[in-house]
């Protein structure tokens, strides 16, 4: 059996030989994050994808992220090590059903979270990520009606923060973030009274109400740096724990368990499909490659660029 170090050495050699860059999300496996040139949250990864001068972008993440990279860098080869790495949230917004939804709500500005297919982005006015969703909503005229899709929890959260109660929400969700147990979280709070709760806005409202801080993956990591506490309860996908423990080795991070603790569902099984072996094979063969219809790509690009233009 080939060990991780051998895969990593092969990957580094292939990267150099092919002028490839590896972009990885914080939810991927630790060994994948270690071999990446850049690790980030959805917003930072899309910024990197727009800026890179590599010939090949290998996206260690889920499908919509690799698609976003291809939309922004159409002349580059974008590789996805496992095309089965999907996203339950993106899947909760079918493009045809979304088209009908928009027809039923004319004259609305369409805001979608980047966790969507390229076809949904092509029907979008401006995209957002969990890092900038509030900023995107605040940038829109107060007298315009807004549709927000696909995440109902993030949508509900930004309605509360911005006071824009008129936002129409699509009814989608992420199965990982919806699965955190409030009961277990409250029990952990009792056991660790000094620990602050940090939660991702894709979690359900009761979990968010119990949190001391709500933010994107990158915002949670930054919060610990500025807050300076010694112990935190973490309600987001477990891959973030690797970066948190690397960055803050003296701090105790306790993952909030999912409702069904035998299912291990605070792991995103799609993110974990990306392995060193698959990355190595993808770089060797330069497949599977992300391919997008040019007309759809151009329309989707507008919605992502509108987001990136918001500094
Ligand atoms: P962020 O990277 O914006 O925190 O989003 C989390 C997520 O669920 C990505 O799929
Ligand atoms: Fe999609 Fe949820 Fe996995 Fe993120 S954690 S990729 S939103 S299924």
mmCIF file with all atom_site columns, N, CA and C in Angstrom, residues 138 140-145 164 166:
data_model
loop_
_atom_site.group_PDB
_atom_site.id
_atom_site.type_symbol
_atom_site.label_atom_id
_atom_site.label_alt_id
_atom_site.label_comp_id
_atom_site.label_asym_id
_atom_site.label_entity_id
_atom_site.label_seq_id
_atom_site.pdbx_PDB_ins_code
_atom_site.Cartn_x
_atom_site.Cartn_y
_atom_site.Cartn_z
_atom_site.occupancy
_atom_site.B_iso_or_equiv
_atom_site.pdbx_formal_charge
_atom_site.auth_seq_id
_atom_site.auth_comp_id
_atom_site.auth_asym_id
_atom_site.auth_atom_id
_atom_site.pdbx_PDB_model_num
ATOM 1  N N  . UNK A 1 138 ? -26.728 43.937 2.086  1.00 0.00 ? 138 UNK A N  1
ATOM 2  C CA . UNK A 1 138 ? -26.707 45.378 2.430  1.00 0.00 ? 138 UNK A CA 1
ATOM 3  C C  . UNK A 1 138 ? -26.339 46.248 1.231  1.00 0.00 ? 138 UNK A C  1
ATOM 4  N N  . UNK A 1 140 ? -27.600 45.983 -1.660 1.00 0.00 ? 140 UNK A N  1
ATOM 5  C CA . UNK A 1 140 ? -28.733 46.053 -2.586 1.00 0.00 ? 140 UNK A CA 1
ATOM 6  C C  . UNK A 1 140 ? -29.709 47.167 -2.177 1.00 0.00 ? 140 UNK A C  1
ATOM 7  N N  . UNK A 1 141 ? -30.362 47.800 -3.162 1.00 0.00 ? 141 UNK A N  1
ATOM 8  C CA . UNK A 1 141 ? -31.287 48.900 -2.833 1.00 0.00 ? 141 UNK A CA 1
ATOM 9  C C  . UNK A 1 141 ? -32.385 48.449 -1.861 1.00 0.00 ? 141 UNK A C  1
ATOM 10 N N  . UNK A 1 142 ? -32.684 49.307 -0.889 1.00 0.00 ? 142 UNK A N  1
ATOM 11 C CA . UNK A 1 142 ? -33.647 48.952 0.169  1.00 0.00 ? 142 UNK A CA 1
ATOM 12 C C  . UNK A 1 142 ? -35.056 48.746 -0.379 1.00 0.00 ? 142 UNK A C  1
ATOM 13 N N  . UNK A 1 143 ? -35.348 49.367 -1.539 1.00 0.00 ? 143 UNK A N  1
ATOM 14 C CA . UNK A 1 143 ? -36.717 49.277 -2.054 1.00 0.00 ? 143 UNK A CA 1
ATOM 15 C C  . UNK A 1 143 ? -36.898 48.111 -3.045 1.00 0.00 ? 143 UNK A C  1
ATOM 16 N N  . UNK A 1 144 ? -35.872 47.286 -3.227 1.00 0.00 ? 144 UNK A N  1
ATOM 17 C CA . UNK A 1 144 ? -36.014 46.163 -4.166 1.00 0.00 ? 144 UNK A CA 1
ATOM 18 C C  . UNK A 1 144 ? -36.310 44.875 -3.421 1.00 0.00 ? 144 UNK A C  1
ATOM 19 N N  . UNK A 1 145 ? -37.178 44.044 -4.017 1.00 0.00 ? 145 UNK A N  1
ATOM 20 C CA . UNK A 1 145 ? -37.465 42.738 -3.419 1.00 0.00 ? 145 UNK A CA 1
ATOM 21 C C  . UNK A 1 145 ? -36.334 41.774 -3.767 1.00 0.00 ? 145 UNK A C  1
ATOM 22 N N  . UNK A 1 164 ? -34.009 42.710 6.857  1.00 0.00 ? 164 UNK A N  1
ATOM 23 C CA . UNK A 1 164 ? -34.754 42.672 5.579  1.00 0.00 ? 164 UNK A CA 1
ATOM 24 C C  . UNK A 1 164 ? -35.732 41.496 5.618  1.00 0.00 ? 164 UNK A C  1
ATOM 25 N N  . UNK A 1 166 ? -38.382 41.128 4.083  1.00 0.00 ? 166 UNK A N  1
ATOM 26 C CA . UNK A 1 166 ? -39.072 40.868 2.817  1.00 0.00 ? 166 UNK A CA 1
ATOM 27 C C  . UNK A 1 166 ? -38.328 39.885 1.914  1.00 0.00 ? 166 UNK A C  1
#
